[in-house]
PDB file of C-alpha atoms in Angstrom:
ATOM      1  CA  UNK A   1     -51.169   2.493 -55.665  1.00 95.00           C
ATOM      2  CA  UNK A   2     -47.746   1.635 -54.209  1.00 97.00           C
ATOM      3  CA  UNK A   3     -46.908   1.379 -50.519  1.00 97.00           C
ATOM      4  CA  UNK A   4     -43.265   0.727 -49.539  1.00 97.00           C
ATOM      5  CA  UNK A   5     -42.810   0.134 -45.812  1.00 97.00           C
ATOM      6  CA  UNK A   6     -39.533  -0.306 -43.937  1.00 97.00           C
ATOM      7  CA  UNK A   7     -37.755  -1.659 -47.059  1.00 96.00           C
ATOM      8  CA  UNK A   8     -34.314  -2.961 -46.083  1.00 97.00           C
ATOM      9  CA  UNK A   9     -31.661  -5.018 -47.950  1.00 96.00           C
ATOM     10  CA  UNK A  10     -28.466  -6.254 -46.390  1.00 96.00           C
ATOM     11  CA  UNK A  11     -25.632  -7.863 -48.367  1.00 93.00           C
ATOM     12  CA  UNK A  12     -23.317  -9.487 -45.791  1.00 89.00           C
ATOM     13  CA  UNK A  13     -22.221  -6.609 -43.705  1.00 87.00           C
ATOM     14  CA  UNK A  14     -23.394  -3.860 -46.062  1.00 91.00           C
ATOM     15  CA  UNK A  15     -26.819  -2.375 -45.703  1.00 94.00           C
ATOM     16  CA  UNK A  16     -27.656  -1.170 -49.250  1.00 95.00           C
ATOM     17  CA  UNK A  17     -31.235  -0.071 -48.437  1.00 96.00           C
ATOM     18  CA  UNK A  18     -32.108   0.939 -44.893  1.00 96.00           C
ATOM     19  CA  UNK A  19     -35.751   1.167 -43.715  1.00 96.00           C
ATOM     20  CA  UNK A  20     -37.119   3.195 -46.646  1.00 96.00           C
ATOM     21  CA  UNK A  21     -40.849   3.963 -46.744  1.00 97.00           C
ATOM     22  CA  UNK A  22     -42.942   5.977 -49.109  1.00 97.00           C
ATOM     23  CA  UNK A  23     -46.361   5.865 -50.864  1.00 96.00           C
ATOM     24  CA  UNK A  24     -47.232   6.643 -54.402  1.00 96.00           C
ATOM     25  CA  UNK A  25     -50.615   7.559 -55.812  1.00 95.00           C
ATOM     26  CA  UNK A  26     -51.733   6.801 -59.345  1.00 95.00           C
ATOM     27  CA  UNK A  27     -50.689   9.506 -61.756  1.00 94.00           C
ATOM     28  CA  UNK A  28     -47.940  11.036 -59.596  1.00 95.00           C
ATOM     29  CA  UNK A  29     -44.472  11.299 -61.156  1.00 96.00           C
ATOM     30  CA  UNK A  30     -41.927  10.355 -58.473  1.00 97.00           C
ATOM     31  CA  UNK A  31     -38.127  10.496 -58.845  1.00 96.00           C
ATOM     32  CA  UNK A  32     -35.634   8.745 -56.556  1.00 95.00           C
ATOM     33  CA  UNK A  33     -32.328  10.588 -56.466  1.00 93.00           C
ATOM     34  CA  UNK A  34     -29.008  10.412 -54.522  1.00 91.00           C
ATOM     35  CA  UNK A  35     -25.317  10.188 -54.996  1.00 87.00           C
ATOM     36  CA  UNK A  36     -23.684   7.202 -56.675  1.00 85.00           C
ATOM     37  CA  UNK A  37     -24.015   4.060 -54.515  1.00 85.00           C
ATOM     38  CA  UNK A  38     -26.820   5.578 -52.433  1.00 88.00           C
ATOM     39  CA  UNK A  39     -29.097   2.487 -53.009  1.00 91.00           C
ATOM     40  CA  UNK A  40     -31.438   3.876 -55.632  1.00 92.00           C
ATOM     41  CA  UNK A  41     -31.189   0.957 -58.134  1.00 90.00           C
ATOM     42  CA  UNK A  42     -31.314  -1.595 -55.310  1.00 93.00           C
ATOM     43  CA  UNK A  43     -34.567   0.011 -54.240  1.00 94.00           C
ATOM     44  CA  UNK A  44     -35.913  -0.469 -57.751  1.00 91.00           C
ATOM     45  CA  UNK A  45     -34.808  -4.163 -57.744  1.00 94.00           C
ATOM     46  CA  UNK A  46     -36.658  -4.676 -54.405  1.00 96.00           C
ATOM     47  CA  UNK A  47     -39.860  -3.069 -55.694  1.00 96.00           C
ATOM     48  CA  UNK A  48     -39.795  -5.107 -58.957  1.00 94.00           C
ATOM     49  CA  UNK A  49     -38.883  -8.246 -56.953  1.00 94.00           C
ATOM     50  CA  UNK A  50     -35.537  -8.839 -58.707  1.00 93.00           C
ATOM     51  CA  UNK A  51     -34.216  -8.984 -55.128  1.00 94.00           C
ATOM     52  CA  UNK A  52     -35.998 -10.193 -51.928  1.00 95.00           C
ATOM     53  CA  UNK A  53     -35.786  -7.690 -49.081  1.00 96.00           C
ATOM     54  CA  UNK A  54     -34.173  -8.512 -45.800  1.00 96.00           C
ATOM     55  CA  UNK A  55     -37.058  -6.681 -44.109  1.00 97.00           C
ATOM     56  CA  UNK A  56     -40.008  -4.524 -45.086  1.00 97.00           C
ATOM     57  CA  UNK A  57     -42.990  -4.914 -47.504  1.00 97.00           C
ATOM     58  CA  UNK A  58     -44.072  -3.718 -50.922  1.00 97.00           C
ATOM     59  CA  UNK A  59     -47.790  -3.471 -51.537  1.00 97.00           C
ATOM     60  CA  UNK A  60     -49.242  -2.722 -54.976  1.00 97.00           C
ATOM     61  CA  UNK A  61     -52.919  -1.917 -55.337  1.00 96.00           C
ATOM     62  CA  UNK A  62     -53.515  -3.177 -51.813  1.00 95.00           C
ATOM     63  CA  UNK A  63     -51.793  -6.574 -52.323  1.00 96.00           C
ATOM     64  CA  UNK A  64     -48.501  -7.606 -50.729  1.00 97.00           C
ATOM     65  CA  UNK A  65     -46.125  -8.438 -53.595  1.00 96.00           C
ATOM     66  CA  UNK A  66     -42.976  -8.556 -51.500  1.00 96.00           C
ATOM     67  CA  UNK A  67     -40.454 -11.060 -53.046  1.00 92.00           C
ATOM     68  CA  UNK A  68     -42.986 -12.796 -55.321  1.00 95.00           C
ATOM     69  CA  UNK A  69     -40.531 -12.665 -58.296  1.00 93.00           C
ATOM     70  CA  UNK A  70     -40.189 -10.328 -61.326  1.00 92.00           C
ATOM     71  CA  UNK A  71     -42.426 -12.304 -63.656  1.00 90.00           C
ATOM     72  CA  UNK A  72     -45.294 -12.295 -61.176  1.00 94.00           C
ATOM     73  CA  UNK A  73     -44.749  -8.591 -60.430  1.00 95.00           C
ATOM     74  CA  UNK A  74     -44.880  -7.923 -64.228  1.00 92.00           C
ATOM     75  CA  UNK A  75     -48.124  -9.878 -64.535  1.00 91.00           C
ATOM     76  CA  UNK A  76     -49.633  -7.695 -61.811  1.00 94.00           C
ATOM     77  CA  UNK A  77     -48.689  -4.487 -63.707  1.00 94.00           C
ATOM     78  CA  UNK A  78     -45.163  -3.368 -62.586  1.00 96.00           C
ATOM     79  CA  UNK A  79     -42.558  -3.258 -65.347  1.00 94.00           C
ATOM     80  CA  UNK A  80     -39.057  -1.781 -65.210  1.00 92.00           C
ATOM     81  CA  UNK A  81     -36.417  -0.652 -67.666  1.00 90.00           C
ATOM     82  CA  UNK A  82     -32.675  -1.031 -67.210  1.00 84.00           C
ATOM     83  CA  UNK A  83     -29.620   1.189 -67.432  1.00 78.00           C
ATOM     84  CA  UNK A  84     -28.077  -1.005 -70.147  1.00 75.00           C
ATOM     85  CA  UNK A  85     -29.480  -1.082 -73.659  1.00 68.00           C
ATOM     86  CA  UNK A  86     -29.883  -4.847 -73.767  1.00 64.00           C
ATOM     87  CA  UNK A  87     -31.609  -5.924 -77.014  1.00 64.00           C
ATOM     88  CA  UNK A  88     -31.156  -8.550 -79.660  1.00 72.00           C
ATOM     89  CA  UNK A  89     -29.011  -6.370 -81.965  1.00 79.00           C
ATOM     90  CA  UNK A  90     -30.307  -8.037 -85.165  1.00 86.00           C
ATOM     91  CA  UNK A  91     -33.979  -7.674 -84.182  1.00 89.00           C
ATOM     92  CA  UNK A  92     -36.162  -4.928 -85.652  1.00 92.00           C
ATOM     93  CA  UNK A  93     -37.622  -2.221 -83.459  1.00 92.00           C
ATOM     94  CA  UNK A  94     -41.102  -3.616 -84.080  1.00 91.00           C
ATOM     95  CA  UNK A  95     -40.058  -7.204 -83.221  1.00 89.00           C
ATOM     96  CA  UNK A  96     -38.414  -6.002 -79.975  1.00 89.00           C
ATOM     97  CA  UNK A  97     -41.661  -4.326 -79.010  1.00 89.00           C
ATOM     98  CA  UNK A  98     -43.680  -7.483 -79.886  1.00 87.00           C
ATOM     99  CA  UNK A  99     -41.406  -9.436 -77.536  1.00 82.00           C
ATOM    100  CA  UNK A 100     -42.502  -7.069 -74.686  1.00 75.00           C
ATOM    101  CA  UNK A 101     -46.154  -7.969 -75.398  1.00 71.00           C
ATOM    102  CA  UNK A 102     -45.663 -11.744 -74.893  1.00 68.00           C
ATOM    103  CA  UNK A 103     -47.038 -11.816 -71.323  1.00 63.00           C
ATOM    104  CA  UNK A 104     -50.460 -11.056 -72.728  1.00 63.00           C
ATOM    105  CA  UNK A 105     -50.493 -13.878 -75.243  1.00 60.00           C
ATOM    106  CA  UNK A 106     -53.037 -16.587 -74.317  1.00 61.00           C
ATOM    107  CA  UNK A 107     -52.215 -19.392 -76.854  1.00 56.00           C
ATOM    108  CA  UNK A 108     -50.328 -22.410 -75.659  1.00 57.00           C
ATOM    109  CA  UNK A 109     -46.975 -23.388 -77.145  1.00 56.00           C
ATOM    110  CA  UNK A 110     -48.687 -25.996 -79.336  1.00 53.00           C
ATOM    111  CA  UNK A 111     -51.190 -23.343 -80.438  1.00 55.00           C
ATOM    112  CA  UNK A 112     -48.367 -21.060 -81.523  1.00 57.00           C
ATOM    113  CA  UNK A 113     -46.674 -23.849 -83.428  1.00 61.00           C
ATOM    114  CA  UNK A 114     -49.862 -24.913 -85.264  1.00 51.00           C
ATOM    115  CA  UNK A 115     -51.229 -21.299 -85.579  1.00 67.00           C
ATOM    116  CA  UNK A 116     -54.585 -21.983 -83.916  1.00 68.00           C
ATOM    117  CA  UNK A 117     -57.319 -19.306 -84.021  1.00 70.00           C
ATOM    118  CA  UNK A 118     -56.300 -18.236 -80.492  1.00 62.00           C
ATOM    119  CA  UNK A 119     -52.688 -17.842 -81.681  1.00 62.00           C
ATOM    120  CA  UNK A 120     -53.742 -15.835 -84.732  1.00 65.00           C
ATOM    121  CA  UNK A 121     -55.856 -13.552 -82.505  1.00 71.00           C
ATOM    122  CA  UNK A 122     -52.883 -13.071 -80.121  1.00 64.00           C
ATOM    123  CA  UNK A 123     -50.788 -12.033 -83.118  1.00 68.00           C
ATOM    124  CA  UNK A 124     -53.342  -9.537 -84.323  1.00 68.00           C
ATOM    125  CA  UNK A 125     -53.722  -8.015 -80.851  1.00 73.00           C
ATOM    126  CA  UNK A 126     -49.923  -7.872 -80.369  1.00 70.00           C
ATOM    127  CA  UNK A 127     -49.495  -6.196 -83.760  1.00 78.00           C
ATOM    128  CA  UNK A 128     -52.161  -3.626 -83.029  1.00 82.00           C
ATOM    129  CA  UNK A 129     -50.714  -2.763 -79.654  1.00 80.00           C
ATOM    130  CA  UNK A 130     -47.237  -2.528 -81.149  1.00 86.00           C
ATOM    131  CA  UNK A 131     -48.560   0.075 -83.556  1.00 90.00           C
ATOM    132  CA  UNK A 132     -49.977   2.072 -80.655  1.00 90.00           C
ATOM    133  CA  UNK A 133     -46.688   1.951 -78.789  1.00 91.00           C
ATOM    134  CA  UNK A 134     -44.747   2.991 -81.833  1.00 93.00           C
ATOM    135  CA  UNK A 135     -47.067   5.957 -82.296  1.00 92.00           C
ATOM    136  CA  UNK A 136     -46.807   6.969 -78.587  1.00 91.00           C
ATOM    137  CA  UNK A 137     -43.008   6.818 -78.794  1.00 91.00           C
ATOM    138  CA  UNK A 138     -42.933   8.586 -82.196  1.00 91.00           C
ATOM    139  CA  UNK A 139     -40.960   5.719 -83.575  1.00 93.00           C
ATOM    140  CA  UNK A 140     -43.234   4.631 -86.489  1.00 93.00           C
ATOM    141  CA  UNK A 141     -40.555   5.515 -89.009  1.00 94.00           C
ATOM    142  CA  UNK A 142     -38.108   3.183 -87.311  1.00 94.00           C
ATOM    143  CA  UNK A 143     -40.346   0.165 -87.035  1.00 93.00           C
ATOM    144  CA  UNK A 144     -38.255  -1.937 -89.469  1.00 94.00           C
ATOM    145  CA  UNK A 145     -34.869  -0.594 -88.371  1.00 94.00           C
ATOM    146  CA  UNK A 146     -32.513  -3.047 -86.801  1.00 94.00           C
ATOM    147  CA  UNK A 147     -32.043  -2.278 -83.089  1.00 89.00           C
ATOM    148  CA  UNK A 148     -28.230  -2.432 -83.403  1.00 88.00           C
ATOM    149  CA  UNK A 149     -28.296   0.465 -85.928  1.00 91.00           C
ATOM    150  CA  UNK A 150     -30.106   2.835 -83.629  1.00 91.00           C
ATOM    151  CA  UNK A 151     -28.272   5.842 -82.057  1.00 91.00           C
ATOM    152  CA  UNK A 152     -28.027   5.871 -78.233  1.00 88.00           C
ATOM    153  CA  UNK A 153     -30.997   8.243 -77.682  1.00 89.00           C
ATOM    154  CA  UNK A 154     -33.289   5.967 -79.723  1.00 91.00           C
ATOM    155  CA  UNK A 155     -32.032   2.845 -77.974  1.00 90.00           C
ATOM    156  CA  UNK A 156     -33.077   4.429 -74.651  1.00 90.00           C
ATOM    157  CA  UNK A 157     -36.475   5.204 -76.155  1.00 92.00           C
ATOM    158  CA  UNK A 158     -36.764   1.599 -77.432  1.00 92.00           C
ATOM    159  CA  UNK A 159     -36.141   0.322 -73.964  1.00 91.00           C
ATOM    160  CA  UNK A 160     -39.145   2.268 -72.738  1.00 93.00           C
ATOM    161  CA  UNK A 161     -41.195   1.136 -75.721  1.00 93.00           C
ATOM    162  CA  UNK A 162     -40.495  -2.575 -74.904  1.00 91.00           C
ATOM    163  CA  UNK A 163     -41.568  -1.953 -71.324  1.00 92.00           C
ATOM    164  CA  UNK A 164     -44.736  -0.166 -72.449  1.00 93.00           C
ATOM    165  CA  UNK A 165     -45.613  -3.166 -74.648  1.00 89.00           C
ATOM    166  CA  UNK A 166     -46.083  -5.153 -71.442  1.00 89.00           C
ATOM    167  CA  UNK A 167     -48.962  -2.842 -70.564  1.00 91.00           C
ATOM    168  CA  UNK A 168     -47.714  -1.669 -67.145  1.00 94.00           C
ATOM    169  CA  UNK A 169     -49.699   0.235 -64.599  1.00 96.00           C
ATOM    170  CA  UNK A 170     -46.468   1.341 -62.869  1.00 97.00           C
ATOM    171  CA  UNK A 171     -43.302   1.887 -64.972  1.00 97.00           C
ATOM    172  CA  UNK A 172     -39.946   1.979 -63.248  1.00 97.00           C
ATOM    173  CA  UNK A 173     -37.483   3.920 -65.316  1.00 95.00           C
ATOM    174  CA  UNK A 174     -33.854   3.327 -64.413  1.00 92.00           C
ATOM    175  CA  UNK A 175     -31.822   6.376 -65.593  1.00 92.00           C
ATOM    176  CA  UNK A 176     -33.864   7.124 -68.709  1.00 92.00           C
ATOM    177  CA  UNK A 177     -31.868  10.243 -69.412  1.00 92.00           C
ATOM    178  CA  UNK A 178     -28.361   8.725 -69.155  1.00 89.00           C
ATOM    179  CA  UNK A 179     -26.129   9.750 -72.026  1.00 88.00           C
ATOM    180  CA  UNK A 180     -28.735  11.993 -73.718  1.00 90.00           C
ATOM    181  CA  UNK A 181     -27.980  15.400 -75.048  1.00 92.00           C
ATOM    182  CA  UNK A 182     -30.071  18.411 -74.028  1.00 91.00           C
ATOM    183  CA  UNK A 183     -32.513  18.123 -76.905  1.00 93.00           C
ATOM    184  CA  UNK A 184     -33.029  14.394 -76.344  1.00 92.00           C
ATOM    185  CA  UNK A 185     -33.539  15.028 -72.629  1.00 93.00           C
ATOM    186  CA  UNK A 186     -36.236  17.570 -73.286  1.00 93.00           C
ATOM    187  CA  UNK A 187     -38.031  15.132 -75.557  1.00 93.00           C
ATOM    188  CA  UNK A 188     -37.637  12.525 -72.880  1.00 93.00           C
ATOM    189  CA  UNK A 189     -39.262  14.749 -70.304  1.00 95.00           C
ATOM    190  CA  UNK A 190     -42.133  15.344 -72.684  1.00 94.00           C
ATOM    191  CA  UNK A 191     -42.399  11.577 -73.232  1.00 94.00           C
ATOM    192  CA  UNK A 192     -42.620  10.730 -69.562  1.00 95.00           C
ATOM    193  CA  UNK A 193     -45.431  13.251 -69.143  1.00 95.00           C
ATOM    194  CA  UNK A 194     -47.171  11.715 -72.190  1.00 94.00           C
ATOM    195  CA  UNK A 195     -46.832   8.193 -70.638  1.00 95.00           C
ATOM    196  CA  UNK A 196     -48.362   9.553 -67.342  1.00 96.00           C
ATOM    197  CA  UNK A 197     -51.188  11.160 -69.319  1.00 95.00           C
ATOM    198  CA  UNK A 198     -51.851   7.749 -70.916  1.00 94.00           C
ATOM    199  CA  UNK A 199     -52.728   6.309 -67.508  1.00 95.00           C
ATOM    200  CA  UNK A 200     -49.270   4.750 -66.606  1.00 96.00           C
ATOM    201  CA  UNK A 201     -47.612   5.914 -63.427  1.00 97.00           C
ATOM    202  CA  UNK A 202     -43.829   6.495 -63.806  1.00 97.00           C
ATOM    203  CA  UNK A 203     -41.131   6.298 -61.115  1.00 97.00           C
ATOM    204  CA  UNK A 204     -37.559   7.440 -62.127  1.00 95.00           C
ATOM    205  CA  UNK A 205     -34.168   6.760 -60.740  1.00 94.00           C
ATOM    206  CA  UNK A 206     -32.060   9.543 -62.304  1.00 91.00           C
ATOM    207  CA  UNK A 207     -28.957  11.614 -61.975  1.00 89.00           C
ATOM    208  CA  UNK A 208     -29.840  14.415 -64.373  1.00 91.00           C
ATOM    209  CA  UNK A 209     -31.088  17.035 -61.941  1.00 90.00           C
ATOM    210  CA  UNK A 210     -32.345  19.445 -64.624  1.00 91.00           C
ATOM    211  CA  UNK A 211     -34.613  16.669 -65.963  1.00 94.00           C
ATOM    212  CA  UNK A 212     -35.633  15.559 -62.488  1.00 94.00           C
ATOM    213  CA  UNK A 213     -36.643  18.975 -61.381  1.00 93.00           C
ATOM    214  CA  UNK A 214     -38.540  19.547 -64.571  1.00 93.00           C
ATOM    215  CA  UNK A 215     -40.602  16.318 -64.755  1.00 95.00           C
ATOM    216  CA  UNK A 216     -41.076  15.317 -61.072  1.00 95.00           C
ATOM    217  CA  UNK A 217     -44.046  16.139 -58.885  1.00 95.00           C
ATOM    218  CA  UNK A 218     -42.393  14.513 -55.913  1.00 96.00           C
ATOM    219  CA  UNK A 219     -38.747  13.542 -55.220  1.00 96.00           C
ATOM    220  CA  UNK A 220     -37.395  11.008 -52.778  1.00 96.00           C
ATOM    221  CA  UNK A 221     -33.776  11.464 -51.798  1.00 95.00           C
ATOM    222  CA  UNK A 222     -31.609   8.556 -50.491  1.00 94.00           C
ATOM    223  CA  UNK A 223     -28.036   8.646 -49.148  1.00 93.00           C
ATOM    224  CA  UNK A 224     -26.062   5.668 -47.798  1.00 92.00           C
ATOM    225  CA  UNK A 225     -29.162   3.539 -48.251  1.00 93.00           C
ATOM    226  CA  UNK A 226     -31.438   5.728 -46.155  1.00 95.00           C
ATOM    227  CA  UNK A 227     -34.182   8.171 -47.048  1.00 95.00           C
ATOM    228  CA  UNK A 228     -33.071  11.696 -46.017  1.00 94.00           C
ATOM    229  CA  UNK A 229     -35.772  13.776 -47.663  1.00 95.00           C
ATOM    230  CA  UNK A 230     -39.055  13.661 -49.609  1.00 96.00           C
ATOM    231  CA  UNK A 231     -41.033  16.507 -51.141  1.00 95.00           C
ATOM    232  CA  UNK A 232     -41.723  18.732 -54.131  1.00 95.00           C
ATOM    233  CA  UNK A 233     -38.870  19.825 -56.321  1.00 94.00           C
ATOM    234  CA  UNK A 234     -38.837  23.247 -54.664  1.00 93.00           C
ATOM    235  CA  UNK A 235     -38.746  21.738 -51.167  1.00 94.00           C
ATOM    236  CA  UNK A 236     -35.889  19.391 -52.125  1.00 93.00           C
ATOM    237  CA  UNK A 237     -33.838  22.204 -53.622  1.00 90.00           C
ATOM    238  CA  UNK A 238     -33.972  24.019 -50.251  1.00 90.00           C
ATOM    239  CA  UNK A 239     -33.397  20.987 -48.054  1.00 92.00           C
ATOM    240  CA  UNK A 240     -30.087  21.261 -46.133  1.00 90.00           C
ATOM    241  CA  UNK A 241     -29.635  17.534 -45.847  1.00 89.00           C
ATOM    242  CA  UNK A 242     -29.891  17.167 -49.646  1.00 89.00           C
ATOM    243  CA  UNK A 243     -27.454  19.975 -50.189  1.00 87.00           C
ATOM    244  CA  UNK A 244     -25.077  18.371 -47.798  1.00 85.00           C
ATOM    245  CA  UNK A 245     -25.322  14.942 -49.462  1.00 80.00           C
ATOM    246  CA  UNK A 246     -24.573  16.317 -52.917  1.00 74.00           C
ATOM    247  CA  UNK A 247     -22.090  19.132 -52.017  1.00 59.00           C
ATOM    248  CA  UNK A 248     -20.635  17.992 -48.681  1.00 60.00           C
ATOM    249  CA  UNK A 249     -20.930  19.677 -45.305  1.00 51.00           C
ATOM    250  CA  UNK A 250     -18.672  22.422 -44.140  1.00 49.00           C
ATOM    251  CA  UNK A 251     -15.887  21.322 -41.767  1.00 44.00           C
ATOM    252  CA  UNK A 252     -15.870  23.892 -39.022  1.00 43.00           C
ATOM    253  CA  UNK A 253     -12.683  22.630 -37.423  1.00 40.00           C
ATOM    254  CA  UNK A 254     -10.536  23.337 -40.455  1.00 33.00           C
ATOM    255  CA  UNK A 255     -12.535  26.276 -41.695  1.00 37.00           C
ATOM    256  CA  UNK A 256     -13.814  24.689 -44.981  1.00 32.00           C
TER     257      UNK A 256
END
């Protein structure tokens, strides 16, 4: 489904992502982890074409999508969430989800203004799909709630709901568990599995190692912009390079 080959991004004299390669099959849950500043979010931006790589390619379903722009990537089926809860604070949960569905509307601007049959059909389809997203996210009871009144955990969930409204095949989740308590995290893990079971393939960038080890089938570890390990959760937990990146190496000279 996704083939990342030699992905590199240089900002001036800083190499933020250095020759990263990996493949992802449909239905696999992959997490990208690493210390702060390791290049995880930059990697996401390159895959979603928010940034153009200095070198390397991104192929999706066999097609080269490198640097084609985020709107074109979204139209092809790759949608991402963000670390920040950025919503119109006065908009209802349902209306926010409807916004995420706009890429599938077929009516012209004039058609929307004059409410043509095509526009009315778009509205019906968007409304039906919003109902399905609300049910998947277990947010039906919050449909009319103003986004600005939601607690943090539900704002994180709304961000995922808006992304799902765009009907992705591949969903890039940027720190979906950030700021959640243990109960919210457990529900979030269940939700990601539910999303995968609905036919949408998730990739996570995440710092919560308990959640990562619980939900992931494969883990990619980056440090200083480079891939240092890839494997199952059990393999990653035993990997000496990963342990060193997170805990630091012993300094034999000074006996530490």
